[in-house]
Coordinates of N, CA and C in Angstrom, one line a residue:
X23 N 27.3 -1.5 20.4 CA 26.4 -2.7 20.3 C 27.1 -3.7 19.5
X24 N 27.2 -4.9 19.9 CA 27.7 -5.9 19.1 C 27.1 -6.3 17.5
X25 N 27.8 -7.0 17.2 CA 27.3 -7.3 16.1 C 26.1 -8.4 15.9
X26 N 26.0 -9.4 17.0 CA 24.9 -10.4 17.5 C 23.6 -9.4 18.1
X27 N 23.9 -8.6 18.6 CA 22.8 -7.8 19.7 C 22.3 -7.2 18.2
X28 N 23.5 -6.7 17.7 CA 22.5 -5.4 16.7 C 21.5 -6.4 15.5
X29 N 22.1 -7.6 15.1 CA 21.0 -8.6 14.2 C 20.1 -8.7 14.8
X30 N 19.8 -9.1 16.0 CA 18.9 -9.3 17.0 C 18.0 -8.6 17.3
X31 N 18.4 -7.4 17.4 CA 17.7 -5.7 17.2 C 16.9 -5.8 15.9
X32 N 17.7 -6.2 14.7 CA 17.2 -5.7 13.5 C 16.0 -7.1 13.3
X33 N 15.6 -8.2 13.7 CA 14.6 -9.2 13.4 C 13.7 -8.6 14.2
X34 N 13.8 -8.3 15.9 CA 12.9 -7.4 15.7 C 12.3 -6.5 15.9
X35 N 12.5 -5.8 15.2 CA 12.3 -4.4 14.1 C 11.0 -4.8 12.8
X36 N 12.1 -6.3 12.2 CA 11.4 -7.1 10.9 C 9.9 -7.0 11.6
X37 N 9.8 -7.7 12.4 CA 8.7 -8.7 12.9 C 7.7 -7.2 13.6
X38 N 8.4 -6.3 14.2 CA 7.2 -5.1 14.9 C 6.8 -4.5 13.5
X39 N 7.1 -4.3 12.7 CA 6.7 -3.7 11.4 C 6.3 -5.0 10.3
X40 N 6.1 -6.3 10.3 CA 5.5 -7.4 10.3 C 6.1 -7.9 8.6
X41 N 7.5 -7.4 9.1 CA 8.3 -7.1 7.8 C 8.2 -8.9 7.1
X42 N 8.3 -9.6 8.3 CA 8.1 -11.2 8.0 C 6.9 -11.4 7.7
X43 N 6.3 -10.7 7.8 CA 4.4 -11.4 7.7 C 4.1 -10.8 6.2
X44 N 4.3 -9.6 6.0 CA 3.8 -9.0 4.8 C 4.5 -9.7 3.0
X45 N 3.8 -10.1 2.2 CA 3.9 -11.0 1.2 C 5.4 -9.5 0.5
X46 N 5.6 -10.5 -0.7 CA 6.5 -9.2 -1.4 C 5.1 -8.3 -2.3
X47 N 4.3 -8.8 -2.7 CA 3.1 -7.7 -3.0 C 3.5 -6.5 -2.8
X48 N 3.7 -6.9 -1.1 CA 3.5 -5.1 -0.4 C 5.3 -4.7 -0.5
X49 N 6.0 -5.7 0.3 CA 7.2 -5.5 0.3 C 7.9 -4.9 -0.8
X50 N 7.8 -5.6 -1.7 CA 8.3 -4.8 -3.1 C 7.8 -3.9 -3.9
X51 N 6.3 -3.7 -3.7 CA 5.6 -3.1 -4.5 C 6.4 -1.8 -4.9
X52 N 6.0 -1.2 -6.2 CA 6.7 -0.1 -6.9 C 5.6 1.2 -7.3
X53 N 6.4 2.4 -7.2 CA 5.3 3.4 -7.6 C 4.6 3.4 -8.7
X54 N 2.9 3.1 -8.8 CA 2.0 2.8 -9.6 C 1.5 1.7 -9.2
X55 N 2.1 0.3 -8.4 CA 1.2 -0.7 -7.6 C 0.0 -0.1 -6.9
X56 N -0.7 -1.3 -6.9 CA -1.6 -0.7 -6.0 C -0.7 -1.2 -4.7
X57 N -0.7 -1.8 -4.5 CA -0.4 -1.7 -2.9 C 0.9 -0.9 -2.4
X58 N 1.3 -0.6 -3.1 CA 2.4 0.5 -2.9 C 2.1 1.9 -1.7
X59 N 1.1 2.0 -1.6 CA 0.7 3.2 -0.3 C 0.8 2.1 0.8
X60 N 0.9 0.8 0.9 CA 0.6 -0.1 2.0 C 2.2 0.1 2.5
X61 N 3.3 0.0 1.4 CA 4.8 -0.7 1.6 C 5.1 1.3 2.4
X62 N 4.5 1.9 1.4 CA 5.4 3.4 2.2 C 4.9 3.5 3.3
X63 N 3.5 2.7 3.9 CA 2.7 3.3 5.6 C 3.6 2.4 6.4
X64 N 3.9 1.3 6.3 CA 4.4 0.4 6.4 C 6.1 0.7 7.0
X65 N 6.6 1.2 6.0 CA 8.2 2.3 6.2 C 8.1 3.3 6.9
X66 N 7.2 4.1 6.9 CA 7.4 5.1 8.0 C 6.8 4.7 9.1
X67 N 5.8 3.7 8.7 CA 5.5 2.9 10.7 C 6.8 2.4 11.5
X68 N 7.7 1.6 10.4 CA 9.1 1.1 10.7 C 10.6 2.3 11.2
X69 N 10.2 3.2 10.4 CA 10.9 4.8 10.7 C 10.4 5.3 12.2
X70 N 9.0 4.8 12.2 CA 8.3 6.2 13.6 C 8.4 5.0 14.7
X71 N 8.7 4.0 15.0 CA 8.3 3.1 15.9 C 8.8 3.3 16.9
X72 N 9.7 4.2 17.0 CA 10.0 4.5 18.5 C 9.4 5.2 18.9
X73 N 8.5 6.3 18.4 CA 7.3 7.3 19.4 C 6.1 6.4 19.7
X74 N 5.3 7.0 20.9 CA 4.7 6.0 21.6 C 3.3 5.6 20.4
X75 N 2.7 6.3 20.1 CA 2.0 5.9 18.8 C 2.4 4.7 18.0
X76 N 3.4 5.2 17.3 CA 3.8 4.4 16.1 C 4.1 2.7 17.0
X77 N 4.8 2.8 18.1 CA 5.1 1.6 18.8 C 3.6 0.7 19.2
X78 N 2.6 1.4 19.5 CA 1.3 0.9 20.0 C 0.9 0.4 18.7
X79 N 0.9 1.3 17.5 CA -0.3 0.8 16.6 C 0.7 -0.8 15.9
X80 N 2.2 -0.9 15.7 CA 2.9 -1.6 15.8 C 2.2 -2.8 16.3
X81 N 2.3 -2.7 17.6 CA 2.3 -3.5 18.8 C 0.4 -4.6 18.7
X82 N -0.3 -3.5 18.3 CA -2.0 -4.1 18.1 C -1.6 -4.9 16.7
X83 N -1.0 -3.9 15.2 CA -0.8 -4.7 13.8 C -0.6 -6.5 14.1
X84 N 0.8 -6.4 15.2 CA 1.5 -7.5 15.8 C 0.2 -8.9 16.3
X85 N 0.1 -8.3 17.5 CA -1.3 -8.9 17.8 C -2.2 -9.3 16.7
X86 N -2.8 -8.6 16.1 CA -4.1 -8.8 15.1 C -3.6 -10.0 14.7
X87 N -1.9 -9.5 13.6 CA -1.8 -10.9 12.8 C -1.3 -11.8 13.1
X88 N -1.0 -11.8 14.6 CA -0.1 -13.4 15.1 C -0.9 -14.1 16.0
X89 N -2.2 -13.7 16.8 CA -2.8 -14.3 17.6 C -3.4 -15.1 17.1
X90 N -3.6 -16.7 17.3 CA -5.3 -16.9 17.3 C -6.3 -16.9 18.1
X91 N -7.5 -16.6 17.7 CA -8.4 -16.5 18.3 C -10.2 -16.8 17.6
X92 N -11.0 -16.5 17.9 CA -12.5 -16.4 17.5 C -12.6 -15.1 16.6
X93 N -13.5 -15.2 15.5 CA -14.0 -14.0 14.8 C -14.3 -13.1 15.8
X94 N -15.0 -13.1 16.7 CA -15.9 -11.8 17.1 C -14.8 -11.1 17.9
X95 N -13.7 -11.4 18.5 CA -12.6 -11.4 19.5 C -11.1 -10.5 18.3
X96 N -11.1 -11.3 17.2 CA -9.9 -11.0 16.1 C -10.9 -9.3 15.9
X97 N -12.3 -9.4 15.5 CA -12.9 -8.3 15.3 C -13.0 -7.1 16.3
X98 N -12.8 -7.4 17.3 CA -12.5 -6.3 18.6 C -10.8 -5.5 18.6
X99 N -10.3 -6.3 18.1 CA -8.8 -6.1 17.9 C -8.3 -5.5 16.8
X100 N -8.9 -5.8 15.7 CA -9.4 -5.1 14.3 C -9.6 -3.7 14.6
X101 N -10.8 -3.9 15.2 CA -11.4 -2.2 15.3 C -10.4 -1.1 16.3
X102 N -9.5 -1.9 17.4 CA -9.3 -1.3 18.1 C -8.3 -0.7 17.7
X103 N -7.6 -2.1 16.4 CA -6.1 -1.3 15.9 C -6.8 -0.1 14.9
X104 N -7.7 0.1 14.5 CA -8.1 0.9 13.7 C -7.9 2.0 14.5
X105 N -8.1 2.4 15.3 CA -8.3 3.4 16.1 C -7.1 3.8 16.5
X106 N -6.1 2.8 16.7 CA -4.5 3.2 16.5 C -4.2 4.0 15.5
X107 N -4.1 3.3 14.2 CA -3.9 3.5 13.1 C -4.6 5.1 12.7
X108 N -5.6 5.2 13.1 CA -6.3 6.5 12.6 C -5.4 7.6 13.7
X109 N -5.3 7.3 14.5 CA -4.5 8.2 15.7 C -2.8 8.4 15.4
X110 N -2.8 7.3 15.2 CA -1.0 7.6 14.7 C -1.5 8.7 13.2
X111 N -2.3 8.3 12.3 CA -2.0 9.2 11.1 C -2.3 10.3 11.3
X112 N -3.4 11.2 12.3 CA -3.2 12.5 13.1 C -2.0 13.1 13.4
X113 N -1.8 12.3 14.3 CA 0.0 12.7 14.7 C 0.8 12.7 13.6
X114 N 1.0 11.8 13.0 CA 1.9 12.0 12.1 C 1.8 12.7 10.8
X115 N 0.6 13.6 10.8 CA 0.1 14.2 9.7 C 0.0 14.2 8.3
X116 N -0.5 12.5 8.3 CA -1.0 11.9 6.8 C -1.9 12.2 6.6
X117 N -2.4 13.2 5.4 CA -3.0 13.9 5.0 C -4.3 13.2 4.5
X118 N -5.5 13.7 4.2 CA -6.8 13.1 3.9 C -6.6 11.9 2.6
X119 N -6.1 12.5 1.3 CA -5.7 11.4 0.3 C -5.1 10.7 0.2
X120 N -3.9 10.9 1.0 CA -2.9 9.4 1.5 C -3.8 8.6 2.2
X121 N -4.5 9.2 3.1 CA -5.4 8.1 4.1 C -5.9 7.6 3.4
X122 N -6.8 7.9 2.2 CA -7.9 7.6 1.8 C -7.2 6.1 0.6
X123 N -6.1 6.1 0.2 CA -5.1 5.8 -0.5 C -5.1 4.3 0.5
X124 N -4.2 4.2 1.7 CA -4.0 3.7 2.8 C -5.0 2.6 3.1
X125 N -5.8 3.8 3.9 CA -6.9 2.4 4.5 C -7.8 1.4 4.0
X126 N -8.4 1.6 2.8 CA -8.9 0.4 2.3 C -7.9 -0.8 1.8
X127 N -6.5 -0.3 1.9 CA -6.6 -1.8 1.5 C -5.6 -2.2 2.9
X128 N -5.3 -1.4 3.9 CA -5.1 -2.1 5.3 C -6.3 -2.7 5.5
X129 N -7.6 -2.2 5.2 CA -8.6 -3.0 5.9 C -8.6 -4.4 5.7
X130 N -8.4 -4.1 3.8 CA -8.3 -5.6 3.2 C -7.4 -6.7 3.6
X131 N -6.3 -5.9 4.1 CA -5.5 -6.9 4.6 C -5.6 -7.8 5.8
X132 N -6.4 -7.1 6.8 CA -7.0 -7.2 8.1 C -7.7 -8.1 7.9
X133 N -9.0 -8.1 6.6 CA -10.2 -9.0 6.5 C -9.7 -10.0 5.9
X134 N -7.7 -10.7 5.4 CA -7.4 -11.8 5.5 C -7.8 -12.6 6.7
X135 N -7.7 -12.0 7.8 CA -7.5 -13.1 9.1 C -9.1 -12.4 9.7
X136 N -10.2 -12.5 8.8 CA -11.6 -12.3 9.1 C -12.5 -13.1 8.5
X137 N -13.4 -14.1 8.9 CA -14.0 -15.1 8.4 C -15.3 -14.3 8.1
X138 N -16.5 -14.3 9.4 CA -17.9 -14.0 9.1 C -17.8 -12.4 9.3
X139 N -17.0 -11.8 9.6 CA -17.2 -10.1 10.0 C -15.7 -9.3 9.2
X140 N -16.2 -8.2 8.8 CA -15.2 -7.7 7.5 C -14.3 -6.2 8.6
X141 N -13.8 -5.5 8.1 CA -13.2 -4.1 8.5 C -13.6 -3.3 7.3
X142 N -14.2 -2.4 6.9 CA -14.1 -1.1 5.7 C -13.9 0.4 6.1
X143 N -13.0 0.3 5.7 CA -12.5 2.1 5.8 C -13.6 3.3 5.5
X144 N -13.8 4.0 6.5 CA -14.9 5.2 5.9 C -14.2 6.3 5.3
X145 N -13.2 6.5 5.1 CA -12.4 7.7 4.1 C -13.1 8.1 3.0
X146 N -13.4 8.0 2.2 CA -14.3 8.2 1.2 C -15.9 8.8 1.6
X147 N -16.3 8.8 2.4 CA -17.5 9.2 3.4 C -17.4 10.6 3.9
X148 N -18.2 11.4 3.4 CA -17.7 12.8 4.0 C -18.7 13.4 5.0
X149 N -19.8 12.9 4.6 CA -21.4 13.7 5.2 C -21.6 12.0 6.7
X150 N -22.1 12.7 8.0 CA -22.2 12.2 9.0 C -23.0 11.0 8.8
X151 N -23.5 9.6 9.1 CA -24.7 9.0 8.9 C -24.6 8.1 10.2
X152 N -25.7 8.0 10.7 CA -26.0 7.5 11.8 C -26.2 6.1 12.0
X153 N -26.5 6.0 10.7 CA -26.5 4.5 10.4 C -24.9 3.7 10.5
X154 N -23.9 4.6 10.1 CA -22.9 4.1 10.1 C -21.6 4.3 10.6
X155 N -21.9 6.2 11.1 CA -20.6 6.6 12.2 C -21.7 6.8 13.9
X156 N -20.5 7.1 14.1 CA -20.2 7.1 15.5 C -19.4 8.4 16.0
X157 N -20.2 9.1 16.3 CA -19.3 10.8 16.8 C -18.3 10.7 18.2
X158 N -16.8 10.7 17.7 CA -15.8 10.7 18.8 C -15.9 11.8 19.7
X159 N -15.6 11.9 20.8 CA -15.7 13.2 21.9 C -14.9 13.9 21.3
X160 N -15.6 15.4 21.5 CA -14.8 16.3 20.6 C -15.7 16.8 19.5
X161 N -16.3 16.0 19.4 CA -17.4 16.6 18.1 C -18.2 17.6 18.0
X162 N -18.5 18.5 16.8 CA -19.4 19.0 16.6 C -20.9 17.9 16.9
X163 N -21.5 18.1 17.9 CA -22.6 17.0 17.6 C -24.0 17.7 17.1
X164 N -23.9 18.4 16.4 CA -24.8 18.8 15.5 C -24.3 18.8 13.9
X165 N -22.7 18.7 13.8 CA -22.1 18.9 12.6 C -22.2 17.4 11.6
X166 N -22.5 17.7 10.1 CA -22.6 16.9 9.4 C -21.7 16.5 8.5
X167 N -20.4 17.3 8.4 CA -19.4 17.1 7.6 C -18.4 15.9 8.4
X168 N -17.3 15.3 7.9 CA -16.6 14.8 8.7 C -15.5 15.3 8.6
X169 N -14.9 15.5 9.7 CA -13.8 16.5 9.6 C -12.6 15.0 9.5
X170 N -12.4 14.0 10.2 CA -11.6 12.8 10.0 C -12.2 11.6 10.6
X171 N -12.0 10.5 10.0 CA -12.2 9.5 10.7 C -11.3 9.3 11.6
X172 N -11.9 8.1 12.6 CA -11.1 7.5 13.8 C -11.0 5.9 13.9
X173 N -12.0 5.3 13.2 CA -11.8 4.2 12.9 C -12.7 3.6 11.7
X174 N -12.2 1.9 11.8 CA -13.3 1.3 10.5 C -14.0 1.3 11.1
X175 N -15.3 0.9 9.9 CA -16.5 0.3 10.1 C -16.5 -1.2 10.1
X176 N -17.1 -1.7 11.2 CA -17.4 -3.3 10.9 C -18.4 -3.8 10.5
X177 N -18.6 -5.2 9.4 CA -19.3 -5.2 9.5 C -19.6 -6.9 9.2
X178 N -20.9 -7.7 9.3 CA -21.3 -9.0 8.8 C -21.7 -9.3 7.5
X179 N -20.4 -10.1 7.0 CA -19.7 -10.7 5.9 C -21.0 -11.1 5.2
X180 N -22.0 -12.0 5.8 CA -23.3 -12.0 5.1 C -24.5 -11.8 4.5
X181 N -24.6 -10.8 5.3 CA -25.8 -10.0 4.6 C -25.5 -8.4 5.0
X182 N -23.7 -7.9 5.1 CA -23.6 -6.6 4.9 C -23.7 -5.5 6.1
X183 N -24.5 -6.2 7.2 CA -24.9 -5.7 8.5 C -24.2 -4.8 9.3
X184 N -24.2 -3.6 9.5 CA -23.4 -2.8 10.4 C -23.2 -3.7 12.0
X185 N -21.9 -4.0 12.0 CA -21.5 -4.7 13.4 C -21.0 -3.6 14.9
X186 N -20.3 -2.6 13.8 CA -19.8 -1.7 15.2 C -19.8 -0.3 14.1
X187 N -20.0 1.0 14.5 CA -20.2 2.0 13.6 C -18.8 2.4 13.8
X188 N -18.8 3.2 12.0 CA -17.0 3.9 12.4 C -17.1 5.0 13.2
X189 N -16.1 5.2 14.0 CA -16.0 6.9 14.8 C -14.8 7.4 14.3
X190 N -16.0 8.5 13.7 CA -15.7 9.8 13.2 C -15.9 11.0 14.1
X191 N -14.9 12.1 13.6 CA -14.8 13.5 13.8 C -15.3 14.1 13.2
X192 N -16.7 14.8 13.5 CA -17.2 15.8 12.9 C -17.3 17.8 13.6

């Protein structure tokens, strides 16, 4: 590969892993930052991108943060990357406290480009609630534990409102 082709390769690379988008917060962050579990998900999303997972959840991150569009529309795309993201960390076998580590503050970063409707990670959530998950196929559907989440919860920025429940594995 040339030396033009292979720079060319490597911007984007930058840009699928949103290496241009993301502040140095995350980029440089160091062990004991907080955002520091964002910069390592972040590296291994940029490491795994060529398995079809890692390229898809990629591919939605991409989307979320470069399109514009309407809240309720950016919010569909939100949830849907969530569902990526929860699927790639199955596969790739990021364990319950890394997740738990991870996704609130992906969400937070999500609910930059979210005006009236938020993303919140249910990791921290162990026992089933109807009020606020959603049982993925596959479920115990009598079971109350959660065995993993599958995506965020959405919700209305103003008075707190469940918009879309998270789906969970129980």
């Amino acid at each position: 590969m040339s030396g033009a082709a292979e720079a060319q390769r490597h911007d984007v690379l930058v840009k699928i892993v949103l290496g241009d988008l993301l502040d140095d917060g995350i980029l440089g962050a160091r062990p004991g930052d907080k955002s520091f579990p964002l910069r390592v998900f972040f590296g291994e999303l940029g490491s795994q991108v060529g398995t079809p997972r890692a390229f898809a959840l990629a591919c939605g991150l991409n989307f979320f943060f470069r399109s514009e569009m309407e809240d309720e529309d950016k919010l569909t795309i939100g949830y849907e990357v969530s569902r990526a993201y929860y699927a790639y960390a199955a596969e790739a076998g990021i364990d319950r406290a890394t997740l738990g580590e991870i996704s609130p503050l992906l969400a937070t970063l999500m609910n930059t480009e979210l005006g009236r409707v938020s993303l919140a990670s249910a990791d921290h959530l162990a026992t089933f609630d109807s009020t606020l998950h959603e049982r993925e196929p596959g479920s115990d559907p009598h079971g109350a534990r959660i065995v993993r989440p599958a995506s965020f919860l959405a919700k209305v920025t103003a008075n707190d409102r469940v918009r879309k429940k998270a789906r969970v594995l129980t």
